[in-house]
Coordinates of C-alpha atoms in Angstrom, one line a residue:
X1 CA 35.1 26.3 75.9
X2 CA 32.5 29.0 75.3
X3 CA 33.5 32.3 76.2
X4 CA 31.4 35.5 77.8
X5 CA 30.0 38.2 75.4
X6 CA 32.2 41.5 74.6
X7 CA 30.1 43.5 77.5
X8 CA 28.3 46.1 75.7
X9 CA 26.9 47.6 79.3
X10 CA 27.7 47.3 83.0
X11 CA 24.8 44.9 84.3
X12 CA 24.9 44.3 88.4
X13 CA 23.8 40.6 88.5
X14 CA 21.0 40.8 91.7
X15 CA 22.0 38.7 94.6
X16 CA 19.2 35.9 94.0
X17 CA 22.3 34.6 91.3
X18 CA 25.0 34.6 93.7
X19 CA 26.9 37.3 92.7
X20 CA 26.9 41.2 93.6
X21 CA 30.1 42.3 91.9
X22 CA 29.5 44.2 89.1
X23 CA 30.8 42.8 86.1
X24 CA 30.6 43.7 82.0
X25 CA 27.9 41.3 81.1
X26 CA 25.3 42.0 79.1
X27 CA 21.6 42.8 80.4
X28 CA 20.6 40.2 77.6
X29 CA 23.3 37.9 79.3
X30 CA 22.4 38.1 82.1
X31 CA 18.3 37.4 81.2
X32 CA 19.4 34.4 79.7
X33 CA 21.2 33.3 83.3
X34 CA 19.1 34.0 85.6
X35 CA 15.7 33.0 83.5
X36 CA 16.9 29.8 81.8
X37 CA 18.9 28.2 84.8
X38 CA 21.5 26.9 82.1
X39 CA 24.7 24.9 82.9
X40 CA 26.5 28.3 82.5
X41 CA 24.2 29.6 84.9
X42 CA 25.0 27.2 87.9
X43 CA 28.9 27.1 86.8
X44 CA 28.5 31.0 87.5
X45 CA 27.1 30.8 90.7
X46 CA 29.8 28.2 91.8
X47 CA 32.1 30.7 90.9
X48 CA 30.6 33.7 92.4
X49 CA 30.2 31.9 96.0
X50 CA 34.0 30.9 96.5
X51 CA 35.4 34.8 94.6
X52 CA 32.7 37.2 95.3
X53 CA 35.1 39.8 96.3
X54 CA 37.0 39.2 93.2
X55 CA 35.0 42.0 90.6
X56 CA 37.1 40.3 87.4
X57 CA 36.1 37.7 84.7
X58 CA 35.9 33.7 85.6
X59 CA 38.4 32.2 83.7
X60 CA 35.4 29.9 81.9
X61 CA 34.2 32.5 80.9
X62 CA 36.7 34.8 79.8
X63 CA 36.0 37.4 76.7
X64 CA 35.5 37.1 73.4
X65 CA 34.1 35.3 70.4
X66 CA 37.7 35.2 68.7
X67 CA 37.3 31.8 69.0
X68 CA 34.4 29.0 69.0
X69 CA 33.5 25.7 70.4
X70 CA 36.3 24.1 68.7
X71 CA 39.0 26.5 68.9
X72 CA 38.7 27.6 65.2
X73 CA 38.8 31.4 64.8
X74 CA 35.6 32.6 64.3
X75 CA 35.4 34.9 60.9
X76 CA 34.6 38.6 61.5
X77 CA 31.9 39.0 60.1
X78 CA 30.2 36.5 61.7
X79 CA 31.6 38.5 65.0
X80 CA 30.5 42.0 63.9
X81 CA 27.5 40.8 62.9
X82 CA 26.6 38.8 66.4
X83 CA 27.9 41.9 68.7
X84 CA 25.4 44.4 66.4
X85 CA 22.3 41.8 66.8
X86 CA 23.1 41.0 70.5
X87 CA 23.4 44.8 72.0
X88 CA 20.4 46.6 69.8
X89 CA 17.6 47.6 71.9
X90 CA 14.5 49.3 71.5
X91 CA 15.5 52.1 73.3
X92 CA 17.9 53.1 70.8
X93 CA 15.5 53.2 68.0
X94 CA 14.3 56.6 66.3
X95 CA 10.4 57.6 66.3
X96 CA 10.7 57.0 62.8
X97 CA 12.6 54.1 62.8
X98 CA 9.8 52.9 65.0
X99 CA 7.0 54.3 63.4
X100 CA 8.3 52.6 60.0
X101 CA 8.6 48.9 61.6
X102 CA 5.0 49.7 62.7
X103 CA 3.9 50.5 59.1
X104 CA 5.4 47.0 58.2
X105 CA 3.7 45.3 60.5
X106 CA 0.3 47.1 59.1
X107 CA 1.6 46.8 55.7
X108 CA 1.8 42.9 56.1
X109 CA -0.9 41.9 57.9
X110 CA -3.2 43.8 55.1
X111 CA -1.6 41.2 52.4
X112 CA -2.2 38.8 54.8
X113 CA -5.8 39.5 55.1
X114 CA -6.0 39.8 51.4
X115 CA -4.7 36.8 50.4
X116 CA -6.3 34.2 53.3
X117 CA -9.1 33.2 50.9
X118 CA -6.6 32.3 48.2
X119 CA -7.4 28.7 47.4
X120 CA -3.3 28.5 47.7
X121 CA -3.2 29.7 50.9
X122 CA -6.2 27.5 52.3
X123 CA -4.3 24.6 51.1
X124 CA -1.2 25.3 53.2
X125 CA -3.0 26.1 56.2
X126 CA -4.8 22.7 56.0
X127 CA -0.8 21.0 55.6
X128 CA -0.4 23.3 58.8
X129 CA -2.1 21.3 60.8
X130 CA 0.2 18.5 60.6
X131 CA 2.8 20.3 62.3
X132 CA 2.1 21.1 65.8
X133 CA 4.9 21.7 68.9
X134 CA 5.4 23.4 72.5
X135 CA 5.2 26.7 72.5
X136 CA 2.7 27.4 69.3
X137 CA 1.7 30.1 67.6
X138 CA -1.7 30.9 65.5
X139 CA -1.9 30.9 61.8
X140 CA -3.4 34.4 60.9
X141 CA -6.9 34.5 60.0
X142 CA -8.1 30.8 60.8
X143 CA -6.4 31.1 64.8
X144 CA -5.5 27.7 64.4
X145 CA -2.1 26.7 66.3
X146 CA 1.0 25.5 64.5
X147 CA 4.9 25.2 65.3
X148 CA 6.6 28.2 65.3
X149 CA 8.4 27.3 61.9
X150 CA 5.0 25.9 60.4
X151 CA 3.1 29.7 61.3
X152 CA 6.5 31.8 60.5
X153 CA 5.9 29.8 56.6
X154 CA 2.4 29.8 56.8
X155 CA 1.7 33.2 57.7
X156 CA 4.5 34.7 55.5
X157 CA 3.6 33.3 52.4
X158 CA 0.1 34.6 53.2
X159 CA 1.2 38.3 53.2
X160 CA 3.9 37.6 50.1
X161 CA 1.7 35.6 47.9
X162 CA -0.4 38.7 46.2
X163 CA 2.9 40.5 45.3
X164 CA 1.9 43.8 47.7
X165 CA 4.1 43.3 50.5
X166 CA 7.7 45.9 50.5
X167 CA 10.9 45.5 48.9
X168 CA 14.2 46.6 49.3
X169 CA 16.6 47.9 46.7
X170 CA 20.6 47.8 46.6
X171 CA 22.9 45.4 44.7
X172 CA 20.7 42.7 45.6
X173 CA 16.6 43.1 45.9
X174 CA 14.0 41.4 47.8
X175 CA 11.1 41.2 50.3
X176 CA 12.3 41.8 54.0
X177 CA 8.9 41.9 55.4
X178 CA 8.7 38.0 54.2
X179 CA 10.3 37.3 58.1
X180 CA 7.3 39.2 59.9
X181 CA 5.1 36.3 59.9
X182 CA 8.3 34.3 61.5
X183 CA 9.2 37.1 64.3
X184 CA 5.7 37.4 65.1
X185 CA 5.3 34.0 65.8
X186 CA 8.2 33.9 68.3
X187 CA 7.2 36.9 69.5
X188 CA 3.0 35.7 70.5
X189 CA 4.6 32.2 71.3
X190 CA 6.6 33.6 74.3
X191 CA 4.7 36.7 75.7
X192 CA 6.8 39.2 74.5
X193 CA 6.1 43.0 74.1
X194 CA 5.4 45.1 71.2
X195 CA 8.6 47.1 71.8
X196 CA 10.4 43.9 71.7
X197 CA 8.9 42.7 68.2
X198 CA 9.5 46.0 66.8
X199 CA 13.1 46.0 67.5
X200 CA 13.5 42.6 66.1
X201 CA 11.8 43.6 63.0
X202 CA 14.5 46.8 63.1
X203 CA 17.2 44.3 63.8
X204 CA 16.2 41.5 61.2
X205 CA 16.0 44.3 58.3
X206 CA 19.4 45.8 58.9
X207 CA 20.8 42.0 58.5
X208 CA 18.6 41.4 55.8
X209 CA 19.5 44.8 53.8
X210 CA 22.8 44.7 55.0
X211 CA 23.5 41.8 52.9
X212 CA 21.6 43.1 49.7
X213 CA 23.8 46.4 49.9
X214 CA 27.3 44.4 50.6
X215 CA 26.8 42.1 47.5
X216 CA 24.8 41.2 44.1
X217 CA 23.6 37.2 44.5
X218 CA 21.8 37.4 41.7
X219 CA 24.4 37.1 39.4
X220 CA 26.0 33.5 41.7
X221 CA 22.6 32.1 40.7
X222 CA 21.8 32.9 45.1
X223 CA 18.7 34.1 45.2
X224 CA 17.2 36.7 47.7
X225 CA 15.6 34.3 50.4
X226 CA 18.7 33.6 51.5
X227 CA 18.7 37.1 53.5
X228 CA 15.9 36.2 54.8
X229 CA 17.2 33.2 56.6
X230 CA 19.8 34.9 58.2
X231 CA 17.9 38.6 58.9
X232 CA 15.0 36.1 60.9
X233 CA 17.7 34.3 62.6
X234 CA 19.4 37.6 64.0
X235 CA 15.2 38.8 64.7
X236 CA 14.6 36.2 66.6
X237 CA 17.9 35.6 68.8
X238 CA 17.4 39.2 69.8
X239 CA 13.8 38.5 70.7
X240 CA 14.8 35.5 72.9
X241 CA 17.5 37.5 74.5
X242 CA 20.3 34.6 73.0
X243 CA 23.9 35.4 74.5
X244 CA 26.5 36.6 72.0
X245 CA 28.1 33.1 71.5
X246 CA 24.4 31.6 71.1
X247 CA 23.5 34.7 68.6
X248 CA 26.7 33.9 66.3
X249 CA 26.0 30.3 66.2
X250 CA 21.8 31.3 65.1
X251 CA 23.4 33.5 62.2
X252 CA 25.6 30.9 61.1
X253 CA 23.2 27.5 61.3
X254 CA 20.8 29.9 59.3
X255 CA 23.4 30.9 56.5
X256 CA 25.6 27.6 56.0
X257 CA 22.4 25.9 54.8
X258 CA 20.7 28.4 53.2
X259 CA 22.2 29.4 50.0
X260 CA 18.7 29.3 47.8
X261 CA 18.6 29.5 44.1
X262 CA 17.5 32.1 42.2
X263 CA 16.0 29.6 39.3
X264 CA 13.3 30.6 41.8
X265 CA 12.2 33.6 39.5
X266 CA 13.3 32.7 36.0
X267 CA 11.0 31.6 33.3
X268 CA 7.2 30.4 34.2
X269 CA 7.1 30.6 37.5
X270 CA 5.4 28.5 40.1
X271 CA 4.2 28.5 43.4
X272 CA 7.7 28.7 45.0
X273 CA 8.2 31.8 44.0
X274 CA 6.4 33.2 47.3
X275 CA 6.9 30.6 49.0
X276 CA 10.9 31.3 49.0
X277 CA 11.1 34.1 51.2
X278 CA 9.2 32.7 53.9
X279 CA 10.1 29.1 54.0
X280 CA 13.8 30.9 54.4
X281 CA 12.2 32.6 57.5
X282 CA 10.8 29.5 58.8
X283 CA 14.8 28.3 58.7
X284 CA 15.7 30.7 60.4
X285 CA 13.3 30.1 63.4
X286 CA 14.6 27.0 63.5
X287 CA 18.3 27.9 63.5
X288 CA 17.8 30.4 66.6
X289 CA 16.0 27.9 68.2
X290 CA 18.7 25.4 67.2
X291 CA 21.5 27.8 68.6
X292 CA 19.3 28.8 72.2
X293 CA 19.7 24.7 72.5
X294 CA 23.9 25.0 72.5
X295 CA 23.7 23.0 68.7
X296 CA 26.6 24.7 67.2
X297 CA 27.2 25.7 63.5
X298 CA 30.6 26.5 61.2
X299 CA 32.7 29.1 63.2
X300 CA 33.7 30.7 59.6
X301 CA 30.3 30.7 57.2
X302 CA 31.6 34.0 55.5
X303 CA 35.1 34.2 55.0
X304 CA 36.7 30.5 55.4
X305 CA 37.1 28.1 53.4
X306 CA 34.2 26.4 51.5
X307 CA 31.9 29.6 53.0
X308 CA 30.2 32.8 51.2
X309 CA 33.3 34.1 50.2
X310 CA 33.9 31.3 48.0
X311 CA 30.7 31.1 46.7
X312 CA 30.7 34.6 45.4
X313 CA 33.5 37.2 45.8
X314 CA 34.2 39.5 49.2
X315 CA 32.7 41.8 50.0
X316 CA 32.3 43.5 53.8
X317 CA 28.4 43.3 55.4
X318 CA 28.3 46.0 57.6
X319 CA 25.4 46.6 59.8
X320 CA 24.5 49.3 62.4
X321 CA 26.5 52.1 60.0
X322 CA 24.3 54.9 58.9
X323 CA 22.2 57.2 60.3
X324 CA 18.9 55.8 60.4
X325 CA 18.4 52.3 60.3
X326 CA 17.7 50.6 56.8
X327 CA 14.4 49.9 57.4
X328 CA 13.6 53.3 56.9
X329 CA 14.9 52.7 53.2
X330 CA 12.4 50.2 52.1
X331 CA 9.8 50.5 49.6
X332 CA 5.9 49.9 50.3
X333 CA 4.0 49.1 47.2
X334 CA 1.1 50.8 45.7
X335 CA 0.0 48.1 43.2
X336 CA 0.3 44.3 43.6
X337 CA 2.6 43.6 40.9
X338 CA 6.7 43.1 41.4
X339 CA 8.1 46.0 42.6
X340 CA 9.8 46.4 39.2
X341 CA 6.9 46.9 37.5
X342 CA 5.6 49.5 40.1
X343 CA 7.0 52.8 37.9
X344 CA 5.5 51.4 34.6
X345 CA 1.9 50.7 36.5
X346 CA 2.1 54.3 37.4
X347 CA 3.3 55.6 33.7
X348 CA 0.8 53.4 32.4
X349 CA -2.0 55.5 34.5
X350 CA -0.7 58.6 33.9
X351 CA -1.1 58.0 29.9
X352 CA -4.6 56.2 30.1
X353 CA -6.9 59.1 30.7
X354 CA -5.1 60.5 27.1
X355 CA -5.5 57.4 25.0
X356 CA -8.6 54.8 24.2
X357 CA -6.9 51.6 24.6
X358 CA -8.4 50.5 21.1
X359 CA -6.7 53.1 19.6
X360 CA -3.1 51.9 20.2
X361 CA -0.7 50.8 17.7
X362 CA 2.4 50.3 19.9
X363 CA 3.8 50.6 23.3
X364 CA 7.6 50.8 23.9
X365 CA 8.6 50.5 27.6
X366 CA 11.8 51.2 28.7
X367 CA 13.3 50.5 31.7
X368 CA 16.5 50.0 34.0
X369 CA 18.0 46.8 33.7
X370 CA 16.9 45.0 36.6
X371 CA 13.4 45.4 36.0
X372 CA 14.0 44.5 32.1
X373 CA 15.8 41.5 33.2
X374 CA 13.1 40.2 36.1
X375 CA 9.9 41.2 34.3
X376 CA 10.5 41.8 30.8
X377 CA 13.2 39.9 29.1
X378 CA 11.1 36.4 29.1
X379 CA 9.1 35.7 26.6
X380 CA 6.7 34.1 29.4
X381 CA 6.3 37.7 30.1
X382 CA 4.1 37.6 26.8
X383 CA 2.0 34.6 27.4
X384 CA 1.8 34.3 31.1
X385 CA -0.5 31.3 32.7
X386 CA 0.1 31.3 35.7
X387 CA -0.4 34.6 38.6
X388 CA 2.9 34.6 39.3
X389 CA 4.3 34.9 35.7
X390 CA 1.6 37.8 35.3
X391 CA 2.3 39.7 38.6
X392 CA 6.3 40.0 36.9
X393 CA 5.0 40.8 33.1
X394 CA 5.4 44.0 32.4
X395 CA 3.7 43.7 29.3
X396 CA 0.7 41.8 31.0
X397 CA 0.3 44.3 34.0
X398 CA 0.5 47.5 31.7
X399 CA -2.0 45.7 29.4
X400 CA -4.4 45.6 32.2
X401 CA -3.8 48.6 33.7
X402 CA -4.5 50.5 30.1
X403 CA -7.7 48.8 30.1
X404 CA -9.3 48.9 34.0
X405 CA -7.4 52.3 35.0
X406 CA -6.4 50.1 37.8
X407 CA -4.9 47.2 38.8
X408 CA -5.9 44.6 41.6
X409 CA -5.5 41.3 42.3
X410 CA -8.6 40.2 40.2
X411 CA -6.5 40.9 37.5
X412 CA -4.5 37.3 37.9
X413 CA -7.8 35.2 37.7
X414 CA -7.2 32.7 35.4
X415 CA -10.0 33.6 33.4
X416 CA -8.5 37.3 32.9
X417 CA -5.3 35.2 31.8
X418 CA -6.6 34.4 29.0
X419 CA -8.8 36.9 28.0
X420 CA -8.6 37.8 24.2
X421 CA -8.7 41.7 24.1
X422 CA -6.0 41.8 26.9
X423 CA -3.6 39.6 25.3
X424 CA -4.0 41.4 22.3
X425 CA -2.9 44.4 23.8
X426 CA -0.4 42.5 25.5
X427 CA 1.2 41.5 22.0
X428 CA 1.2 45.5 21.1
X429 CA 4.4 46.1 24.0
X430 CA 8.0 46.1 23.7
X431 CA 10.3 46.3 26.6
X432 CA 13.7 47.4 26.4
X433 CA 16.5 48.1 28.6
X434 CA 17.8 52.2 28.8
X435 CA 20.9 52.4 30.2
X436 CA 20.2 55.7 30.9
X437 CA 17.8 54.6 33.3
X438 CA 20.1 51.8 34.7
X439 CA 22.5 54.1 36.2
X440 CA 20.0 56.0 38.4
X441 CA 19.5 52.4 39.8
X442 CA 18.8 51.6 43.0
X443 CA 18.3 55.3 44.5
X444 CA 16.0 55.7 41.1
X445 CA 13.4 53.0 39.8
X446 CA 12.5 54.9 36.6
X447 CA 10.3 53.9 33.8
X448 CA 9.2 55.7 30.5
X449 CA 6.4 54.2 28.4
X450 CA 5.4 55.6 24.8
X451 CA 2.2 55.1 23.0
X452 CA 1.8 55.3 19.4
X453 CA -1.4 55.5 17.8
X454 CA -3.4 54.8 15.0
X455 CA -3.1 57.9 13.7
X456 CA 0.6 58.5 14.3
X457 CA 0.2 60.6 17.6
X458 CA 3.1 59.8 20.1
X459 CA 2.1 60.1 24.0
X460 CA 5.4 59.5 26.5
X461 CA 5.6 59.7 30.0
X462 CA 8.6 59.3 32.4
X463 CA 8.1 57.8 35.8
X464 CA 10.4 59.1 38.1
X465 CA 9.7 57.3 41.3
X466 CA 6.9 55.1 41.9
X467 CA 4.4 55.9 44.7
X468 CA 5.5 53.6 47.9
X469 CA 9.1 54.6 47.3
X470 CA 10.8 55.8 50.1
X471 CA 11.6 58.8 48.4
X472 CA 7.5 59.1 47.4
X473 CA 5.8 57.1 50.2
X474 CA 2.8 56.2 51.0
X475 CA 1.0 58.6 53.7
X476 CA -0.5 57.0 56.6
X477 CA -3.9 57.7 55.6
X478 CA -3.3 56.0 51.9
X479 CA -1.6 53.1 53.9
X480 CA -4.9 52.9 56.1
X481 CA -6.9 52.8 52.9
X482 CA -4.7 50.1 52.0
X483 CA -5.2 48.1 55.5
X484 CA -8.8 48.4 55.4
X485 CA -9.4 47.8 52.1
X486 CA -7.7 44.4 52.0
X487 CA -8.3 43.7 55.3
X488 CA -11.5 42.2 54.0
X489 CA -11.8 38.8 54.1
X490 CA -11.2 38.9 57.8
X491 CA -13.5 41.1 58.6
X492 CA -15.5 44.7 58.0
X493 CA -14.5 48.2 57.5
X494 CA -15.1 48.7 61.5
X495 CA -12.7 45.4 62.3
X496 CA -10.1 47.1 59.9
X497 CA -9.8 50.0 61.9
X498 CA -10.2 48.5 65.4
X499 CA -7.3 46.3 64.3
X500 CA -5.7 49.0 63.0
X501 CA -5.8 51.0 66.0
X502 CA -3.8 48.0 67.9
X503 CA -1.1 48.1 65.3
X504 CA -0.6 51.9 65.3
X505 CA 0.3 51.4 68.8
X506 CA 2.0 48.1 68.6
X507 CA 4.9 49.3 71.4
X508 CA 2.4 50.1 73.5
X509 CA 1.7 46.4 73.9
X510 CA 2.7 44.4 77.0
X511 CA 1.7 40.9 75.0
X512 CA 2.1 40.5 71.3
X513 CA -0.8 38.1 71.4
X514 CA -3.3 41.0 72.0
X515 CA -2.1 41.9 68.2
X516 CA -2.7 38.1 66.8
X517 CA -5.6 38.1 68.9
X518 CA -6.8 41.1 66.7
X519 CA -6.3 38.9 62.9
X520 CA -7.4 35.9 64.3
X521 CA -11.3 37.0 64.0
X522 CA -13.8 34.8 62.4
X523 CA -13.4 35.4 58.5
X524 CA -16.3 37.5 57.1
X525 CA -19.2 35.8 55.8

């Protein structure tokens, strides 16, 4: 039997429902009702026509999610975590929490843009077309329609695959923003406002971080995509306004089959490494949708038997605790590399304009341990051949940043691979881990590189915090420059800013489809 939500506001249900009593549902609740018609809906009414004096609970519908469709207790995390994702509103965002999911949302459709011409990403849009369905949304850039799980995959690996999109740091790492292309999608597919898509996008990263600050998966072999299955899955049942029963069953459908491996990012890597994150998203689309249908998942994915718990050790995944949502605690990236390699780009810089790169005889990099272990502890890291090796070698990425002063995308062309003076350059680094450095992890993301010379002279320069860190973040008008600078394939430096101007003011938007509209133009000849 299912059972009402824990009421998180007094709602009067209007009299077109049958019932004028005011009772402790939920204004999401109540949406669902009264828009959807559902069984529960009609069994309500029934109700509220033969006790509408009566201002208490039905019985049918009596109080909690202590227990599931089944009987079984439901674990309590799963509770906690339904209860945070079914009450959190708009309204009770900050100005910065807001103006930080809007700088996302700019942040990702710029790596979007950039990577559209990829022959990688033409190739999945053209295996997008084989997967249409009712509602659609548009793939990014082409406007052609797609299933709401085919554009959530489509349209996040665009804006992960050039390595440029955020990150968040904690006991576990990854890319939250991979689920944007997925919320967006739900969001343009059903008419929803801008306010509406930026509280998802606020909801979806406290799951999502929430579970990278409660435990490390990277050690149980889980990789990081597996938070983005379950962050989507809370976005999106707050965007379609699920009830709390409905809400707990998207988060659990999105976990109990999404436990990815983190073989993902070892060795040479290949194609699925951006793919992960968003294929996760496009799973959890299609759990929330699952759960708004009444398919039900395991009431204890967490903490019974055979779930999380016994995949890797407790831990508690709070959401909804501090003072600022954790959105505000990701990192936007200043060079398209890992985000582990972000501090030693910027060392690297800082030492070029003091060196000729001909000159050097030896570069030791040393780092915390994360970023030794993820871009530097493989000897692929030495001899990568594929971009997605190169964009997590250190010693590639300083190689080429000694030598351009910069480093861009055009930097992973296969030609540039294999380029002789780089790779010789390349064999002159050493990486190594400082456990000095370790311990300021994940509040720090330090990196010190030394040069030695020819001539014996020793240049060394400590990295602090990279620029993009939330601590040292990007300014809006170096985030613009960003936008409009790899907004290009879709379109000129006037289309940047025009689109830019409808994202700065995304919550002003009555229909997210006026933003879609706006990166859906022709592609520039």
């Amino acid at each position: 039997m299912r059972r009402l939500p824990i009421p998180t506001r007094t709602w009067s249900i209007q009299p077109s429902c049958g019932l004028t009593a005011s009772l402790g549902f939920s204004s999401a609740c109540c949406r669902n009702l009264t828009r959807h018609r559902s069984p529960r809906y009609d069994r309500l009414k029934k109700w509220s026509n033969t006790w509408k004096a009566c201002p208490t609970l039905p019985r049918w519908y009596a109080c909690s999610l202590h227990h599931a469709h089944n009987g079984s207790p439901m674990d309590k995390t799963l509770q906690r975590l339904a209860h945070f994702v079914h009450t959190a509103r708009f309204e009770q965002l900050t100005p910065e929490a807001v103006r930080e999911c809007k700088r996302r949302v700019i942040d990702s459709v710029a790596c979007a843009a950039a990577a559209y011409p990829e022959p990688f990403c033409e190739r999945l849009r053209t295996f997008a077309q084989q997967s249409q369905g009712t509602p659609s949304a548009r793939i990014w850039g082409s406007g052609a329609a797609a299933s709401l799980e085919m554009a959530a995959f489509v349209n996040g690996t665009m804006l992960r695959y050039l390595d440029f999109s955020d990150t968040y740091l904690s006991q576990s790492a990854g890319h939250p923003s991979d689920m944007i292309g997925g919320l967006v999608a739900v969001a343009e597919a059903h008419h929803l406002s801008g306010k509406a898509l930026l509280n998802a996008i606020a909801v979806a990263y406290e799951i999502y971080c929430g579970l990278c600050d409660a435990v490390a998966l990277q050690p149980h072999a889980i990789d990081q995509a597996t938070c983005a299955a379950v962050g989507t899955a809370a976005g999106v049942a707050n965007l379609l306004c699920l009830n709390l029963g409905q809400t707990a069953q998207a988060l659990s459908l999105a976990l109990t089959p999404n436990l990815h491996l983190y073989n993902v990012r070892c060795g040479a890597l290949s194609d699925w490494k951006g793919c992960a994150g968003p294929n996760a998203a496009r799973n959890g689309v299609f759990a929330a949708l699952l759960a708004q249908a009444d398919v039900t998942g395991p009431t204890a994915p967490v903490e019974g038997k055979g779930g999380l718990f016994g995949v890797v050790e407790a831990f508690d995944w709070h959401v909804g605790m501090r003072a600022h949502p954790l959105i505000n605690d990701t990192h936007l990236k200043y060079h398209p590399v890992c985000y582990h390699g972000q501090s030693a780009i910027d060392a690297a810089l800082k030492l070029r304009g003091s060196v000729e790169p001909d000159q050097i005889d030896d570069i030791h990099v040393e780092t915390y341990e994360a970023s030794f272990r993820v871009m530097g502890s493989d000897k692929q890291s030495w001899h990568p051949t594929t971009r997605e090796t190169a964009d997590h070698s250190l010693p590639y990425t300083i190689a080429v940043a000694l030598l351009d002063g910069k480093l861009t995308s055009q930097a992973y062309e296969p030609d540039r691979l294999s380029d002789p003076r780089t790779l010789a350059l390349v064999a002159k680094v050493r990486v190594s881990h400082a456990p000095e450095l370790s311990k300021n992890y994940p509040s720090s993301s330090q990196t010190r590189i030394t040069i030695r010379t020819r001539t014996g002279e020793v240049l060394s320069h400590l990295q602090e915090q990279p620029k993009g860190h939330a601590s040292n973040p990007l300014s809006d008008t170096e985030l613009a420059s960003k936008f409009i600078e790899l907004f290009a394939p879709l379109g000129d430096a006037q289309a940047a800013r025009q689109t830019l101007a409808i994202l700065n003011t995304i919550e002003q938007l009555t229909d997210v489809s006026t933003l879609v509209d706006a990166v859906c133009m022709p592609p520039a000849p």
